[in-house]
Amino acid sequence: MTSPRALSLFLLLVVSLLGLACTSEPPAATGPILRWTAIPDSDPQLLKQKYDPVSAYLSEALGVPVEYVPVSDYKASVEAFKAGDVQLAWFGGLTGVQARRAVTGAHAVAQGKEDPFYESYFIAHVSTGIERSESFPVGLARHPFTFGSPSSTSGRLMPEHFLRQATGKSPSDFFEQGFAFSGAHDLTARQVQEGGAVKAGVLNYKTYDRLVAAGEIDPDVARIVWVTPPYADYNFTAHPSLETDFGAGFTERLQSVLVALDDPALLDAFARSALIPAADEDFADIERTALELGLIREPIG
C-alpha cells in the first residue's frame, strides 16, 4: 500500500509537470528565415504595415518563414543586402545596381509590369508661374529645388541625367538658388505643395498620382511641368545565399512565386498591376548612367 506521504509527493510532481506544460513557451522555430526589405521611398512607418501581408503570402507559397525588415534609408537597404542581413530586396534601379555590383552572384529576378517604362514628374508650385511643356522647363533654374533620396533612380539619378542632357549643366550649375534632397518621393510632393523653402522638385509618377488620387496633393498647386522619357526602375534582387540556405533552385522558385502574385491588395503595396520576370541586363542603362554621373565607380584592378 502506498503511504500518504509518497502519494502526496507523487501528486505534487504531477501538478508541477502540468504547470510547466501550461506555462512554458513553445519552442522557437528552427531553420533559416527569408528576410527581405524595400527601399523606404515613402513614409517608413507605413511600409511594414503594407509589406507584412506580402511576407505572409511568400511564406505560404514557399513553405519557409519570411520576415520583412525595415531600413532607415536607401543606403541602409544596400548595406543590409551586402551584409547578408536580408536575402531579397525591393530596390530602385540604382540601388539594385549597387547591390548586385557589391554581391557576386546576386541577380534581379522580378520587376513591376510598369517598371520597364517608368517616368518621373518635375513639379513646381503654382506661384512659380511655370507651365507644363514638352521641352525641359529651364525656368526651374530660378527656384529652390529638391530631389528625393540621393540614391533614388526616379527621384535623382534619371532626372539629373535628363536635366544635364537638356541644359548641358550639372544641378549645381543649373539651380541658381541651390538644391536639396527631401529623402522620399512623398516628402518632395508635400514640400512643393507647401511652397515654402522649396518651390519645385522631382519624384516618380506613381507616388504623385497616388497622392493626387488620395486628395493629399492638389495638382493645381503642385503642378506637373515636365515628364521625363521612360526608363527602367524598381526590381526584386535575390541574394546568392538563398541557394545555400534553402536549397538549389530556390531562387528560381522564388521568382515564380513573385511573378504568380495576383492579389490586387498585395500588388498595391508596390503600386504595381503585376510582377514580371527581370534580368540584370534590363538595368544596363541605369548602370551606365550612374557611372557617367559618378554615382558608382568601375572596380579597380
mmCIF file of C-alpha atoms in Angstrom:
data_model
loop_
_atom_site.group_PDB
_atom_site.id
_atom_site.type_symbol
_atom_site.label_atom_id
_atom_site.label_comp_id
_atom_site.label_asym_id
_atom_site.label_seq_id
_atom_site.Cartn_x
_atom_site.Cartn_y
_atom_site.Cartn_z
ATOM 1 C CA MET A 1 0.000 0.000 0.000
ATOM 2 C CA THR A 2 1.276 3.432 -0.908
ATOM 3 C CA SER A 3 1.974 5.674 2.039
ATOM 4 C CA PRO A 4 0.112 9.017 2.323
ATOM 5 C CA ARG A 5 3.464 10.846 2.131
ATOM 6 C CA ALA A 6 4.507 9.090 -1.084
ATOM 7 C CA LEU A 7 1.094 9.762 -2.617
ATOM 8 C CA SER A 8 1.380 13.455 -1.735
ATOM 9 C CA LEU A 9 4.833 13.692 -3.321
ATOM 10 C CA PHE A 10 3.526 11.965 -6.456
ATOM 11 C CA LEU A 11 0.577 14.351 -6.753
ATOM 12 C CA LEU A 12 2.864 17.352 -6.204
ATOM 13 C CA LEU A 13 5.131 16.146 -9.021
ATOM 14 C CA VAL A 14 2.172 15.708 -11.400
ATOM 15 C CA VAL A 15 0.855 19.187 -10.610
ATOM 16 C CA SER A 16 4.322 20.695 -11.160
ATOM 17 C CA LEU A 17 4.705 18.987 -14.536
ATOM 18 C CA LEU A 18 1.253 20.121 -15.610
ATOM 19 C CA GLY A 19 2.115 23.683 -14.591
ATOM 20 C CA LEU A 20 5.279 23.626 -16.676
ATOM 21 C CA ALA A 21 3.362 22.288 -19.643
ATOM 22 C CA CYS A 22 0.863 25.125 -19.381
ATOM 23 C CA THR A 23 3.321 27.977 -18.829
ATOM 24 C CA SER A 24 6.342 27.049 -20.950
ATOM 25 C CA GLU A 25 6.877 28.999 -24.174
ATOM 26 C CA PRO A 26 6.554 26.941 -27.351
ATOM 27 C CA PRO A 27 9.932 26.002 -28.818
ATOM 28 C CA ALA A 28 11.365 28.615 -31.190
ATOM 29 C CA ALA A 29 11.173 27.911 -34.877
ATOM 30 C CA THR A 30 14.380 26.383 -36.222
ATOM 31 C CA GLY A 31 15.941 26.693 -39.634
ATOM 32 C CA PRO A 32 16.684 29.693 -41.851
ATOM 33 C CA ILE A 33 14.332 32.647 -42.241
ATOM 34 C CA LEU A 34 13.986 34.504 -45.534
ATOM 35 C CA ARG A 35 14.420 38.159 -44.606
ATOM 36 C CA TRP A 36 13.646 40.875 -47.128
ATOM 37 C CA THR A 37 13.492 44.631 -47.268
ATOM 38 C CA ALA A 38 12.494 47.516 -49.518
ATOM 39 C CA ILE A 39 13.911 50.965 -50.118
ATOM 40 C CA PRO A 40 11.975 53.447 -47.937
ATOM 41 C CA ASP A 41 10.716 55.579 -50.843
ATOM 42 C CA SER A 42 7.777 56.869 -48.783
ATOM 43 C CA ASP A 43 6.829 57.131 -45.093
ATOM 44 C CA PRO A 44 8.820 54.278 -43.457
ATOM 45 C CA GLN A 45 6.178 53.922 -40.729
ATOM 46 C CA LEU A 46 3.651 52.734 -43.294
ATOM 47 C CA LEU A 47 5.894 50.292 -45.142
ATOM 48 C CA LYS A 48 5.911 47.469 -42.586
ATOM 49 C CA GLN A 49 2.124 47.634 -42.421
ATOM 50 C CA LYS A 50 1.993 47.325 -46.223
ATOM 51 C CA TYR A 51 4.637 44.634 -46.565
ATOM 52 C CA ASP A 52 3.814 42.196 -43.732
ATOM 53 C CA PRO A 53 0.921 40.676 -45.776
ATOM 54 C CA VAL A 54 3.401 40.155 -48.631
ATOM 55 C CA SER A 55 5.637 38.245 -46.211
ATOM 56 C CA ALA A 56 2.681 36.034 -45.277
ATOM 57 C CA TYR A 57 1.997 35.295 -48.960
ATOM 58 C CA LEU A 58 5.630 34.419 -49.652
ATOM 59 C CA SER A 59 5.851 32.239 -46.551
ATOM 60 C CA GLU A 60 2.803 30.203 -47.518
ATOM 61 C CA ALA A 61 3.793 29.882 -51.173
ATOM 62 C CA LEU A 62 7.418 28.965 -50.485
ATOM 63 C CA GLY A 63 6.906 26.920 -47.320
ATOM 64 C CA VAL A 64 9.556 28.834 -45.358
ATOM 65 C CA PRO A 65 9.328 31.582 -42.717
ATOM 66 C CA VAL A 66 9.518 35.061 -44.290
ATOM 67 C CA GLU A 67 10.088 38.336 -42.450
ATOM 68 C CA TYR A 68 10.087 41.963 -43.653
ATOM 69 C CA VAL A 69 12.960 44.013 -42.211
ATOM 70 C CA PRO A 70 12.538 47.812 -42.282
ATOM 71 C CA VAL A 71 15.549 50.021 -43.067
ATOM 72 C CA SER A 72 16.168 53.692 -42.390
ATOM 73 C CA ASP A 73 17.187 54.870 -45.864
ATOM 74 C CA TYR A 74 18.245 53.785 -49.365
ATOM 75 C CA LYS A 75 21.887 53.267 -48.395
ATOM 76 C CA ALA A 76 20.876 51.087 -45.451
ATOM 77 C CA SER A 77 18.926 48.772 -47.771
ATOM 78 C CA VAL A 78 22.042 48.163 -49.872
ATOM 79 C CA GLU A 79 24.250 47.706 -46.791
ATOM 80 C CA ALA A 80 21.816 45.161 -45.303
ATOM 81 C CA PHE A 81 21.873 43.215 -48.568
ATOM 82 C CA LYS A 82 25.681 43.359 -48.795
ATOM 83 C CA ALA A 83 25.993 42.067 -45.232
ATOM 84 C CA GLY A 84 23.561 39.218 -45.917
ATOM 85 C CA ASP A 85 21.153 40.517 -43.284
ATOM 86 C CA VAL A 86 18.432 40.338 -45.953
ATOM 87 C CA GLN A 87 18.307 37.869 -48.844
ATOM 88 C CA LEU A 88 15.764 39.673 -51.001
ATOM 89 C CA ALA A 89 15.166 43.366 -51.601
ATOM 90 C CA TRP A 90 12.738 45.576 -53.498
ATOM 91 C CA PHE A 91 15.258 48.043 -54.873
ATOM 92 C CA GLY A 92 15.118 51.012 -57.166
ATOM 93 C CA GLY A 93 17.107 50.780 -60.377
ATOM 94 C CA LEU A 94 20.221 52.394 -58.906
ATOM 95 C CA THR A 95 20.163 50.649 -55.523
ATOM 96 C CA GLY A 96 19.648 47.337 -57.346
ATOM 97 C CA VAL A 97 22.731 48.005 -59.474
ATOM 98 C CA GLN A 98 24.729 48.975 -56.375
ATOM 99 C CA ALA A 99 23.681 45.803 -54.542
ATOM 100 C CA ARG A 100 24.388 43.453 -57.438
ATOM 101 C CA ARG A 101 27.806 45.018 -58.049
ATOM 102 C CA ALA A 102 28.650 44.511 -54.364
ATOM 103 C CA VAL A 103 27.456 40.897 -54.048
ATOM 104 C CA THR A 104 28.777 38.390 -56.574
ATOM 105 C CA GLY A 105 26.007 36.063 -57.676
ATOM 106 C CA ALA A 106 23.140 38.429 -56.830
ATOM 107 C CA HIS A 107 20.577 38.823 -59.619
ATOM 108 C CA ALA A 108 17.416 40.762 -60.439
ATOM 109 C CA VAL A 109 14.523 38.292 -60.518
ATOM 110 C CA ALA A 110 11.301 40.306 -60.828
ATOM 111 C CA GLN A 111 10.027 43.793 -61.583
ATOM 112 C CA GLY A 112 6.712 45.550 -61.852
ATOM 113 C CA LYS A 113 4.876 45.338 -65.147
ATOM 114 C CA GLU A 114 5.223 49.124 -65.298
ATOM 115 C CA ASP A 115 8.925 49.250 -64.414
ATOM 116 C CA PRO A 116 10.480 48.931 -67.891
ATOM 117 C CA PHE A 117 8.582 52.139 -68.788
ATOM 118 C CA TYR A 118 8.938 54.232 -65.626
ATOM 119 C CA GLU A 119 8.758 58.037 -65.576
ATOM 120 C CA SER A 120 9.450 60.978 -63.257
ATOM 121 C CA TYR A 121 7.475 64.183 -62.903
ATOM 122 C CA PHE A 122 9.153 67.556 -62.473
ATOM 123 C CA ILE A 123 6.681 69.606 -60.450
ATOM 124 C CA ALA A 124 6.513 73.265 -59.451
ATOM 125 C CA HIS A 125 4.402 75.370 -57.110
ATOM 126 C CA VAL A 126 1.762 77.431 -58.898
ATOM 127 C CA SER A 127 3.408 80.632 -57.632
ATOM 128 C CA THR A 128 6.416 79.998 -59.904
ATOM 129 C CA GLY A 129 4.255 80.583 -62.967
ATOM 130 C CA ILE A 130 5.946 77.699 -64.784
ATOM 131 C CA GLU A 131 3.591 75.937 -67.201
ATOM 132 C CA ARG A 132 3.729 72.356 -68.401
ATOM 133 C CA SER A 133 5.747 71.920 -71.592
ATOM 134 C CA GLU A 134 7.110 69.247 -73.906
ATOM 135 C CA SER A 135 10.639 70.642 -73.597
ATOM 136 C CA PHE A 136 12.572 70.808 -70.337
ATOM 137 C CA PRO A 137 11.401 73.895 -68.346
ATOM 138 C CA VAL A 138 14.567 75.957 -67.946
ATOM 139 C CA GLY A 139 12.610 78.389 -65.743
ATOM 140 C CA LEU A 140 13.153 75.904 -62.892
ATOM 141 C CA ALA A 141 16.661 77.320 -62.608
ATOM 142 C CA ARG A 142 15.369 80.357 -60.708
ATOM 143 C CA HIS A 143 13.635 78.425 -57.910
ATOM 144 C CA PRO A 144 14.745 76.364 -54.860
ATOM 145 C CA PHE A 145 14.579 72.729 -55.919
ATOM 146 C CA THR A 146 14.572 69.321 -54.241
ATOM 147 C CA PHE A 147 15.385 65.847 -55.451
ATOM 148 C CA GLY A 148 14.250 62.807 -53.447
ATOM 149 C CA SER A 149 16.904 60.498 -51.980
ATOM 150 C CA PRO A 150 20.487 60.887 -53.263
ATOM 151 C CA SER A 151 20.332 57.200 -54.276
ATOM 152 C CA SER A 152 16.882 57.307 -55.877
ATOM 153 C CA THR A 153 16.635 56.313 -59.527
ATOM 154 C CA SER A 154 13.391 58.174 -60.189
ATOM 155 C CA GLY A 155 13.963 60.951 -57.671
ATOM 156 C CA ARG A 156 17.566 61.785 -58.549
ATOM 157 C CA LEU A 157 19.591 59.620 -60.987
ATOM 158 C CA MET A 158 17.450 59.731 -64.127
ATOM 159 C CA PRO A 159 16.057 63.248 -63.506
ATOM 160 C CA GLU A 160 19.640 64.525 -63.177
ATOM 161 C CA HIS A 161 20.576 62.661 -66.347
ATOM 162 C CA PHE A 162 17.761 64.298 -68.318
ATOM 163 C CA LEU A 163 18.492 67.723 -66.791
ATOM 164 C CA ARG A 164 22.133 67.503 -67.891
ATOM 165 C CA GLN A 165 21.057 66.243 -71.310
ATOM 166 C CA ALA A 166 18.639 69.163 -71.791
ATOM 167 C CA THR A 167 20.730 72.000 -70.343
ATOM 168 C CA GLY A 168 24.331 70.893 -70.597
ATOM 169 C CA LYS A 169 24.717 71.782 -66.901
ATOM 170 C CA SER A 170 25.041 69.936 -63.625
ATOM 171 C CA PRO A 171 22.415 70.606 -60.935
ATOM 172 C CA SER A 172 24.979 72.717 -59.048
ATOM 173 C CA ASP A 173 25.448 74.941 -62.104
ATOM 174 C CA PHE A 174 21.798 74.955 -63.187
ATOM 175 C CA PHE A 175 19.867 75.758 -59.999
ATOM 176 C CA GLU A 176 20.639 79.373 -59.117
ATOM 177 C CA GLN A 177 19.331 79.019 -55.533
ATOM 178 C CA GLY A 178 20.765 75.572 -54.976
ATOM 179 C CA PHE A 179 19.029 72.244 -54.478
ATOM 180 C CA ALA A 180 18.370 69.774 -51.679
ATOM 181 C CA PHE A 181 17.311 66.160 -51.088
ATOM 182 C CA SER A 182 13.954 65.546 -49.370
ATOM 183 C CA GLY A 183 14.730 61.855 -48.777
ATOM 184 C CA ALA A 184 11.467 60.451 -50.166
ATOM 185 C CA HIS A 185 9.038 60.988 -53.042
ATOM 186 C CA ASP A 186 6.031 61.866 -50.898
ATOM 187 C CA LEU A 187 8.061 64.433 -48.976
ATOM 188 C CA THR A 188 9.104 66.067 -52.251
ATOM 189 C CA ALA A 189 5.463 66.458 -53.305
ATOM 190 C CA ARG A 190 4.402 67.847 -49.926
ATOM 191 C CA GLN A 191 7.280 70.322 -49.753
ATOM 192 C CA VAL A 192 6.471 71.673 -53.213
ATOM 193 C CA GLN A 193 2.777 71.947 -52.354
ATOM 194 C CA GLU A 194 3.619 73.935 -49.217
ATOM 195 C CA GLY A 195 5.560 76.361 -51.411
ATOM 196 C CA GLY A 196 7.837 77.456 -48.593
ATOM 197 C CA ALA A 197 11.575 76.885 -48.811
ATOM 198 C CA VAL A 198 11.052 74.549 -51.787
ATOM 199 C CA LYS A 199 9.298 75.698 -54.941
ATOM 200 C CA ALA A 200 9.974 72.775 -57.290
ATOM 201 C CA GLY A 201 11.126 69.173 -57.276
ATOM 202 C CA VAL A 202 11.064 65.809 -58.983
ATOM 203 C CA LEU A 203 9.523 62.478 -57.978
ATOM 204 C CA ASN A 204 8.275 59.275 -59.546
ATOM 205 C CA TYR A 205 4.942 59.392 -61.311
ATOM 206 C CA LYS A 206 3.460 56.557 -59.238
ATOM 207 C CA THR A 207 3.771 58.424 -55.957
ATOM 208 C CA TYR A 208 2.467 61.703 -57.381
ATOM 209 C CA ASP A 209 -0.554 60.043 -58.998
ATOM 210 C CA ARG A 210 -1.321 58.159 -55.773
ATOM 211 C CA LEU A 211 -1.137 61.305 -53.645
ATOM 212 C CA VAL A 212 -3.385 63.192 -56.060
ATOM 213 C CA ALA A 213 -5.920 60.336 -56.126
ATOM 214 C CA ALA A 214 -5.935 60.300 -52.312
ATOM 215 C CA GLY A 215 -6.578 64.043 -52.188
ATOM 216 C CA GLU A 216 -3.265 64.689 -50.412
ATOM 217 C CA ILE A 217 -1.772 66.746 -53.247
ATOM 218 C CA ASP A 218 -3.606 69.387 -55.289
ATOM 219 C CA PRO A 219 -2.432 69.116 -58.912
ATOM 220 C CA ASP A 220 -3.381 72.760 -59.459
ATOM 221 C CA VAL A 221 -0.945 73.816 -56.714
ATOM 222 C CA ALA A 222 1.930 71.321 -57.082
ATOM 223 C CA ARG A 223 1.761 71.221 -60.859
ATOM 224 C CA ILE A 224 3.428 68.821 -63.281
ATOM 225 C CA VAL A 225 5.653 70.913 -65.536
ATOM 226 C CA TRP A 226 7.647 68.205 -67.334
ATOM 227 C CA VAL A 227 7.536 64.413 -67.750
ATOM 228 C CA THR A 228 10.784 62.542 -68.368
ATOM 229 C CA PRO A 229 11.287 59.981 -71.128
ATOM 230 C CA PRO A 230 10.715 56.397 -69.895
ATOM 231 C CA TYR A 231 13.437 54.293 -68.254
ATOM 232 C CA ALA A 232 13.709 51.054 -66.233
ATOM 233 C CA ASP A 233 13.394 51.219 -62.460
ATOM 234 C CA TYR A 234 12.304 49.067 -59.497
ATOM 235 C CA ASN A 235 13.164 45.373 -59.135
ATOM 236 C CA PHE A 236 13.422 42.477 -56.716
ATOM 237 C CA THR A 237 17.054 41.385 -56.355
ATOM 238 C CA ALA A 238 17.895 37.994 -54.832
ATOM 239 C CA HIS A 239 20.979 37.214 -52.724
ATOM 240 C CA PRO A 240 23.037 34.129 -53.673
ATOM 241 C CA SER A 241 22.794 32.828 -50.086
ATOM 242 C CA LEU A 242 19.208 31.777 -50.864
ATOM 243 C CA GLU A 243 20.618 28.768 -52.705
ATOM 244 C CA THR A 244 22.714 27.636 -49.755
ATOM 245 C CA ASP A 245 20.126 28.432 -47.084
ATOM 246 C CA PHE A 246 17.072 26.952 -48.805
ATOM 247 C CA GLY A 247 18.495 24.587 -51.407
ATOM 248 C CA ALA A 248 19.469 24.603 -55.057
ATOM 249 C CA GLY A 249 16.779 26.039 -57.323
ATOM 250 C CA PHE A 250 15.164 28.124 -54.594
ATOM 251 C CA THR A 251 15.840 31.440 -56.372
ATOM 252 C CA GLU A 252 14.044 30.225 -59.475
ATOM 253 C CA ARG A 253 11.116 29.064 -57.339
ATOM 254 C CA LEU A 254 11.059 32.440 -55.604
ATOM 255 C CA GLN A 255 10.920 34.195 -58.966
ATOM 256 C CA SER A 256 7.966 32.043 -59.989
ATOM 257 C CA VAL A 257 6.121 32.827 -56.737
ATOM 258 C CA LEU A 258 6.689 36.575 -57.164
ATOM 259 C CA VAL A 259 5.514 36.559 -60.771
ATOM 260 C CA ALA A 260 2.458 34.491 -59.788
ATOM 261 C CA LEU A 261 1.342 37.154 -57.294
ATOM 262 C CA ASP A 262 -2.084 38.305 -58.478
ATOM 263 C CA ASP A 263 -3.795 39.620 -55.334
ATOM 264 C CA PRO A 264 -4.552 43.303 -56.077
ATOM 265 C CA ALA A 265 -4.218 44.211 -52.392
ATOM 266 C CA LEU A 266 -0.703 42.755 -52.214
ATOM 267 C CA LEU A 267 0.329 44.255 -55.534
ATOM 268 C CA ASP A 268 -0.910 47.607 -54.294
ATOM 269 C CA ALA A 269 1.840 47.500 -51.658
ATOM 270 C CA PHE A 270 4.221 48.058 -54.572
ATOM 271 C CA ALA A 271 1.810 50.240 -56.560
ATOM 272 C CA ARG A 272 2.018 47.725 -59.397
ATOM 273 C CA SER A 273 -0.594 45.938 -61.508
ATOM 274 C CA ALA A 274 1.552 42.784 -61.817
ATOM 275 C CA LEU A 275 5.078 41.474 -61.370
ATOM 276 C CA ILE A 276 7.051 40.136 -64.341
ATOM 277 C CA PRO A 277 10.455 38.431 -64.665
ATOM 278 C CA ALA A 278 13.542 40.652 -64.590
ATOM 279 C CA ALA A 279 17.175 40.159 -65.578
ATOM 280 C CA ASP A 280 20.307 42.123 -64.738
ATOM 281 C CA GLU A 281 20.677 43.372 -68.304
ATOM 282 C CA ASP A 282 17.324 45.161 -68.046
ATOM 283 C CA PHE A 283 19.126 47.775 -65.924
ATOM 284 C CA ALA A 284 22.247 48.216 -68.056
ATOM 285 C CA ASP A 285 21.238 51.792 -68.961
ATOM 286 C CA ILE A 286 20.821 52.632 -65.262
ATOM 287 C CA GLU A 287 24.315 51.296 -64.557
ATOM 288 C CA ARG A 288 25.817 53.215 -67.466
ATOM 289 C CA THR A 289 24.127 56.462 -66.381
ATOM 290 C CA ALA A 290 25.276 56.002 -62.771
ATOM 291 C CA LEU A 291 28.840 55.521 -63.987
ATOM 292 C CA GLU A 292 28.614 58.665 -66.137
ATOM 293 C CA LEU A 293 27.376 60.718 -63.173
ATOM 294 C CA GLY A 294 29.959 59.291 -60.788
ATOM 295 C CA LEU A 295 27.365 57.676 -58.516
ATOM 296 C CA ILE A 296 29.121 54.329 -58.886
ATOM 297 C CA ARG A 297 32.668 53.527 -59.963
ATOM 298 C CA GLU A 298 34.321 50.845 -62.018
ATOM 299 C CA PRO A 299 36.151 48.381 -59.786
ATOM 300 C CA ILE A 300 39.912 48.913 -59.527
ATOM 301 C CA GLY A 301 42.137 46.215 -60.985
#
